mmCIF file of C-alpha atoms in Angstrom:
data_model
loop_
_atom_site.group_PDB
_atom_site.id
_atom_site.type_symbol
_atom_site.label_atom_id
_atom_site.label_comp_id
_atom_site.label_asym_id
_atom_site.label_seq_id
_atom_site.Cartn_x
_atom_site.Cartn_y
_atom_site.Cartn_z
ATOM 1 C CA MET G 1 -70.590 -34.742 30.276
ATOM 2 C CA ALA G 2 -69.987 -31.887 27.992
ATOM 3 C CA ALA G 3 -66.329 -32.153 29.008
ATOM 4 C CA ALA G 4 -65.908 -35.703 27.895
ATOM 5 C CA GLU G 5 -67.227 -35.097 24.609
ATOM 6 C CA GLU G 6 -65.470 -32.155 23.586
ATOM 7 C CA ALA G 7 -61.796 -34.126 24.458
ATOM 8 C CA SER G 8 -63.103 -36.843 22.336
ATOM 9 C CA LYS G 9 -63.341 -33.970 19.222
ATOM 10 C CA PRO G 10 -60.271 -31.987 19.780
ATOM 11 C CA PHE G 11 -60.715 -30.665 15.677
ATOM 12 C CA ALA G 12 -64.279 -30.224 16.682
ATOM 13 C CA GLY G 13 -63.726 -26.072 16.680
ATOM 14 C CA LEU G 14 -62.052 -26.430 13.387
ATOM 15 C CA SER G 15 -65.494 -27.035 11.056
ATOM 16 C CA ASP G 16 -66.306 -23.553 11.454
ATOM 17 C CA VAL G 17 -63.121 -22.174 9.847
ATOM 18 C CA SER G 18 -62.843 -20.562 5.995
ATOM 19 C CA ILE G 19 -59.798 -21.085 4.361
ATOM 20 C CA SER G 20 -59.368 -18.158 1.478
ATOM 21 C CA GLU G 21 -58.944 -19.755 -1.722
ATOM 22 C CA ASP G 22 -55.847 -17.163 -2.434
ATOM 23 C CA ILE G 23 -53.704 -19.365 0.113
ATOM 24 C CA PRO G 24 -52.047 -22.412 -1.303
ATOM 25 C CA VAL G 25 -53.325 -25.777 0.396
ATOM 26 C CA GLU G 26 -50.376 -27.706 -1.351
ATOM 27 C CA GLY G 27 -47.117 -27.809 -1.029
ATOM 28 C CA ASP G 28 -44.142 -26.306 -3.271
ATOM 29 C CA ILE G 29 -40.750 -28.644 -3.923
ATOM 30 C CA SER G 30 -39.333 -26.340 -6.309
ATOM 31 C CA VAL G 31 -36.035 -24.370 -6.513
ATOM 32 C CA PRO G 32 -36.612 -21.021 -5.972
ATOM 33 C CA VAL G 33 -35.609 -18.654 -8.702
ATOM 34 C CA GLY G 34 -32.948 -16.611 -6.918
ATOM 35 C CA SER G 35 -31.233 -19.256 -5.810
ATOM 36 C CA SER G 36 -30.976 -20.632 -9.314
ATOM 37 C CA ARG G 37 -30.148 -17.914 -11.067
ATOM 38 C CA ARG G 38 -26.778 -17.455 -8.441
ATOM 39 C CA ASP G 39 -25.555 -21.089 -9.990
ATOM 40 C CA ASP G 40 -26.280 -19.485 -13.184
ATOM 41 C CA GLU G 41 -23.965 -17.218 -12.844
ATOM 42 C CA PHE G 42 -21.316 -19.351 -11.383
ATOM 43 C CA SER G 43 -21.730 -21.366 -14.202
ATOM 44 C CA THR G 44 -19.222 -21.531 -16.890
ATOM 45 C CA LEU G 45 -20.584 -25.123 -18.754
ATOM 46 C CA ASP G 46 -22.208 -22.749 -21.364
ATOM 47 C CA GLU G 47 -19.750 -19.874 -21.494
ATOM 48 C CA PRO G 48 -18.241 -19.479 -25.046
ATOM 49 C CA VAL G 49 -13.952 -19.591 -24.664
ATOM 50 C CA LYS G 50 -13.358 -16.735 -25.650
ATOM 51 C CA GLU G 51 -15.697 -15.168 -22.624
ATOM 52 C CA THR G 52 -13.604 -18.016 -20.574
ATOM 53 C CA ILE G 53 -10.264 -16.367 -22.312
ATOM 54 C CA LEU G 54 -10.976 -12.802 -21.490
ATOM 55 C CA ARG G 55 -12.136 -13.654 -17.970
ATOM 56 C CA ASP G 56 -8.944 -15.360 -16.532
ATOM 57 C CA LEU G 57 -6.963 -12.685 -18.111
ATOM 58 C CA ARG G 58 -8.419 -9.712 -16.369
ATOM 59 C CA ALA G 59 -8.086 -12.006 -13.089
ATOM 60 C CA VAL G 60 -4.680 -12.426 -14.197
ATOM 61 C CA GLY G 61 -3.928 -8.954 -14.269
ATOM 62 C CA ASN G 62 -6.076 -7.713 -11.051
ATOM 63 C CA LYS G 63 -3.450 -10.323 -9.154
ATOM 64 C CA PHE G 64 -0.413 -8.068 -10.518
ATOM 65 C CA VAL G 65 -1.920 -4.971 -9.713
ATOM 66 C CA HIS G 66 -2.186 -6.320 -6.327
ATOM 67 C CA VAL G 67 1.654 -7.221 -6.495
ATOM 68 C CA LEU G 68 2.595 -3.630 -7.691
ATOM 69 C CA TYR G 69 0.337 -2.328 -5.177
ATOM 70 C CA PRO G 70 1.741 -4.448 -1.931
ATOM 71 C CA LYS G 71 -0.894 -4.337 1.176
ATOM 72 C CA ARG G 72 -2.128 -7.183 3.210
ATOM 73 C CA SER G 73 -5.216 -8.439 0.996
ATOM 74 C CA SER G 74 -6.757 -11.891 0.310
ATOM 75 C CA ALA G 75 -6.777 -11.481 -3.180
ATOM 76 C CA LEU G 76 -4.523 -13.455 -4.039
ATOM 77 C CA LEU G 77 -4.993 -16.261 -1.677
ATOM 78 C CA ARG G 78 -8.327 -16.250 -2.285
ATOM 79 C CA ASP G 79 -8.944 -16.999 -6.432
ATOM 80 C CA TRP G 80 -5.321 -18.504 -6.586
ATOM 81 C CA ASP G 81 -3.988 -19.380 -10.054
ATOM 82 C CA LEU G 82 -1.381 -20.762 -11.565
ATOM 83 C CA TRP G 83 -0.791 -18.914 -14.971
ATOM 84 C CA GLY G 84 0.499 -15.677 -14.226
ATOM 85 C CA PRO G 85 3.421 -17.418 -12.470
ATOM 86 C CA LEU G 86 4.039 -19.695 -15.254
ATOM 87 C CA LEU G 87 3.564 -16.605 -17.755
ATOM 88 C CA LEU G 88 6.297 -14.560 -15.801
ATOM 89 C CA CYS G 89 8.927 -18.245 -14.999
ATOM 90 C CA VAL G 90 8.774 -17.858 -18.935
ATOM 91 C CA THR G 91 9.536 -14.963 -19.646
ATOM 92 C CA LEU G 92 12.398 -14.639 -17.220
ATOM 93 C CA ALA G 93 13.688 -17.858 -18.470
ATOM 94 C CA LEU G 94 13.636 -16.265 -21.546
ATOM 95 C CA LEU G 95 15.542 -13.007 -21.347
ATOM 96 C CA LEU G 96 18.095 -14.928 -19.612
ATOM 97 C CA GLN G 97 18.975 -16.696 -22.667
ATOM 98 C CA GLY G 98 21.499 -15.470 -25.251
ATOM 99 C CA GLY G 99 24.371 -14.039 -22.488
ATOM 100 C CA ALA G 100 27.855 -14.628 -22.997
ATOM 101 C CA ALA G 101 28.024 -17.482 -20.265
ATOM 102 C CA ASP G 102 26.209 -19.281 -22.348
ATOM 103 C CA SER G 103 28.455 -18.234 -25.540
ATOM 104 C CA ASP G 104 31.603 -19.495 -24.068
ATOM 105 C CA ASP G 105 29.745 -22.675 -22.027
ATOM 106 C CA GLN G 106 30.690 -21.203 -18.727
ATOM 107 C CA GLY G 107 27.558 -22.471 -16.834
ATOM 108 C CA GLY G 108 25.335 -20.081 -17.307
ATOM 109 C CA PRO G 109 21.734 -20.229 -16.916
ATOM 110 C CA GLN G 110 19.861 -22.326 -18.986
ATOM 111 C CA PHE G 111 16.088 -22.255 -19.423
ATOM 112 C CA ALA G 112 15.286 -25.298 -17.645
ATOM 113 C CA GLU G 113 17.795 -24.598 -14.356
ATOM 114 C CA VAL G 114 15.809 -21.191 -14.882
ATOM 115 C CA PHE G 115 12.092 -23.129 -14.668
ATOM 116 C CA VAL G 116 13.735 -25.332 -11.779
ATOM 117 C CA ILE G 117 14.832 -22.558 -9.851
ATOM 118 C CA VAL G 118 11.870 -20.770 -9.630
ATOM 119 C CA TRP G 119 9.382 -23.725 -9.199
ATOM 120 C CA PHE G 120 11.822 -25.622 -6.796
ATOM 121 C CA GLY G 121 12.393 -22.950 -4.560
ATOM 122 C CA SER G 122 8.981 -21.771 -4.537
ATOM 123 C CA ILE G 123 8.229 -25.554 -3.233
ATOM 124 C CA ILE G 124 11.098 -25.438 -0.943
ATOM 125 C CA ILE G 125 9.936 -22.287 0.671
ATOM 126 C CA THR G 126 6.173 -23.756 0.833
ATOM 127 C CA LEU G 127 6.858 -26.858 2.496
ATOM 128 C CA ASN G 128 8.775 -24.787 4.965
ATOM 129 C CA SER G 129 5.759 -22.477 5.212
ATOM 130 C CA LYS G 130 3.704 -25.078 6.055
ATOM 131 C CA LEU G 131 5.953 -27.325 8.644
ATOM 132 C CA LEU G 132 5.998 -23.803 10.496
ATOM 133 C CA GLY G 133 2.352 -23.559 10.914
ATOM 134 C CA GLY G 134 1.384 -21.714 8.236
ATOM 135 C CA THR G 135 -2.639 -21.744 7.590
ATOM 136 C CA ILE G 136 -2.625 -21.017 3.630
ATOM 137 C CA SER G 137 -2.638 -23.720 1.382
ATOM 138 C CA PHE G 138 0.357 -25.280 -0.725
ATOM 139 C CA PHE G 139 -1.123 -23.798 -4.225
ATOM 140 C CA GLN G 140 -1.575 -20.868 -2.450
ATOM 141 C CA SER G 141 1.907 -20.373 -1.478
ATOM 142 C CA LEU G 142 2.838 -20.953 -5.091
ATOM 143 C CA CYS G 143 0.716 -18.532 -6.439
ATOM 144 C CA VAL G 144 1.937 -15.762 -4.322
ATOM 145 C CA LEU G 145 5.591 -16.725 -5.141
ATOM 146 C CA GLY G 146 4.946 -16.833 -8.523
ATOM 147 C CA TYR G 147 3.321 -13.534 -8.996
ATOM 148 C CA CYS G 148 5.488 -11.935 -6.344
ATOM 149 C CA ILE G 149 8.590 -12.317 -9.487
ATOM 150 C CA MET G 150 6.973 -9.659 -11.349
ATOM 151 C CA PRO G 151 9.281 -6.548 -9.973
ATOM 152 C CA LEU G 152 12.520 -9.080 -10.555
ATOM 153 C CA THR G 153 11.187 -9.657 -14.172
ATOM 154 C CA VAL G 154 10.471 -6.265 -15.128
ATOM 155 C CA ALA G 155 13.867 -5.635 -13.984
ATOM 156 C CA MET G 156 14.891 -7.529 -15.945
ATOM 157 C CA VAL G 157 13.792 -6.260 -19.241
ATOM 158 C CA VAL G 158 15.165 -2.735 -17.750
ATOM 159 C CA CYS G 159 18.739 -4.200 -17.499
ATOM 160 C CA ARG G 160 18.593 -5.791 -21.244
ATOM 161 C CA ILE G 161 17.719 -2.138 -22.426
ATOM 162 C CA VAL G 162 20.752 -1.036 -20.420
ATOM 163 C CA LEU G 163 23.054 -3.062 -21.835
ATOM 164 C CA MET G 164 22.365 -2.330 -25.240
ATOM 165 C CA GLY G 165 24.012 1.037 -24.714
ATOM 166 C CA GLY G 166 26.711 -1.056 -23.100
ATOM 167 C CA SER G 167 28.473 -2.773 -19.964
ATOM 168 C CA GLY G 168 30.626 0.209 -18.480
ATOM 169 C CA ALA G 169 30.090 0.698 -15.025
ATOM 170 C CA VAL G 170 27.105 3.265 -15.654
ATOM 171 C CA SER G 171 25.604 0.170 -17.043
ATOM 172 C CA PHE G 172 26.042 -1.692 -13.893
ATOM 173 C CA ALA G 173 25.581 1.522 -11.296
ATOM 174 C CA VAL G 174 22.274 1.659 -13.326
ATOM 175 C CA ARG G 175 21.257 -2.483 -13.271
ATOM 176 C CA LEU G 176 22.553 -3.062 -9.789
ATOM 177 C CA ALA G 177 20.419 -0.113 -8.573
ATOM 178 C CA VAL G 178 17.057 -1.443 -10.466
ATOM 179 C CA VAL G 179 17.514 -5.024 -9.077
ATOM 180 C CA THR G 180 18.315 -3.753 -5.533
ATOM 181 C CA VAL G 181 14.522 -1.787 -5.683
ATOM 182 C CA SER G 182 12.899 -5.039 -7.249
ATOM 183 C CA PHE G 183 14.399 -7.525 -4.911
ATOM 184 C CA GLY G 184 12.893 -5.247 -2.573
ATOM 185 C CA TRP G 185 9.364 -5.053 -4.058
ATOM 186 C CA SER G 186 9.433 -8.885 -4.322
ATOM 187 C CA THR G 187 10.699 -9.334 -1.013
ATOM 188 C CA PHE G 188 7.857 -7.144 1.034
ATOM 189 C CA ALA G 189 5.201 -7.591 -1.633
ATOM 190 C CA SER G 190 5.074 -11.914 -1.139
ATOM 191 C CA THR G 191 5.417 -10.985 3.171
ATOM 192 C CA ALA G 192 2.982 -8.723 3.093
ATOM 193 C CA PHE G 193 0.274 -11.144 1.612
ATOM 194 C CA LEU G 194 2.245 -14.060 3.482
ATOM 195 C CA ALA G 195 2.531 -12.164 7.192
ATOM 196 C CA ASP G 196 -0.871 -12.996 8.238
ATOM 197 C CA SER G 197 -0.605 -16.631 7.353
ATOM 198 C CA GLN G 198 1.826 -17.811 9.918
ATOM 199 C CA PRO G 199 2.644 -17.929 13.603
ATOM 200 C CA PRO G 200 4.048 -14.276 14.935
ATOM 201 C CA ASN G 201 6.847 -15.804 16.506
ATOM 202 C CA ARG G 202 7.871 -17.986 13.496
ATOM 203 C CA LYS G 203 7.699 -14.762 10.721
ATOM 204 C CA ALA G 204 11.366 -14.779 10.727
ATOM 205 C CA LEU G 205 12.394 -18.304 9.952
ATOM 206 C CA VAL G 206 9.227 -17.806 7.385
ATOM 207 C CA VAL G 207 10.643 -14.537 5.289
ATOM 208 C CA TYR G 208 14.336 -15.509 5.567
ATOM 209 C CA PRO G 209 13.815 -18.152 2.859
ATOM 210 C CA VAL G 210 11.891 -15.846 0.798
ATOM 211 C CA PHE G 211 14.537 -13.247 0.853
ATOM 212 C CA LEU G 212 17.370 -16.331 -0.204
ATOM 213 C CA PHE G 213 14.864 -16.910 -3.366
ATOM 214 C CA TYR G 214 14.490 -13.787 -4.986
ATOM 215 C CA PHE G 215 18.096 -12.635 -3.687
ATOM 216 C CA VAL G 216 19.414 -15.847 -5.982
ATOM 217 C CA ILE G 217 17.177 -14.549 -8.781
ATOM 218 C CA GLY G 218 18.147 -10.845 -9.146
ATOM 219 C CA TRP G 219 22.152 -12.158 -8.590
ATOM 220 C CA MET G 220 21.184 -13.693 -12.182
ATOM 221 C CA ILE G 221 19.906 -10.534 -13.524
ATOM 222 C CA LEU G 222 22.864 -8.632 -12.169
ATOM 223 C CA THR G 223 25.537 -10.915 -13.449
ATOM 224 C CA PHE G 224 23.728 -11.323 -16.766
ATOM 225 C CA SER G 225 25.615 -10.032 -19.922
ATOM 226 C CA PRO G 226 24.649 -10.477 -23.346
ATOM 227 C CA SER G 227 27.360 -12.655 -25.789
ATOM 228 C CA GLN G 228 29.249 -10.463 -28.182
#
């Protein structure tokens, strides 16, 4: 009989349990403070335009440093952008203007031609990488290939300075050495960033178009001669 009464009152023993007033009884559905702070850190809606520009410039500068010291890193792949490649492409195209081939109408590289060669070549290499089983996205590959033009752009600046002193055999030897080093630098840097994203048995098929891409740009720099 007593067992039947206890079964009919399953919560009878809870009548003697006291609940402290310090323990909240009601639930709380508010967002945690830590989560809101993290969201505020990544929110740029209320950020001043000056800070946004400076932050983007610092990001571009950090990517230039990664190209100067190439190593297997995911920095260019993780935070990709196209501002740096656009800046380098425009700078290179402007430096290649005013050559002797332009003035003699011999088919020298015009601004639009350099622009198309750089971007169209990058797109072709990216599509080739994707077709061969690459794991990086389209714009990540464009970012890496564009940023790795920086050594060749620096080589173009050096060649313009060397050409101010004349265009003899010594000048050509110096320009050849500078362009060769920059070409190797660009090729090595790009392959260092893209190596881990390709199948091991197809890396050579990916590196070969990259080699040709930077070789064409290096050839345009080496054969440039200023107009008299």
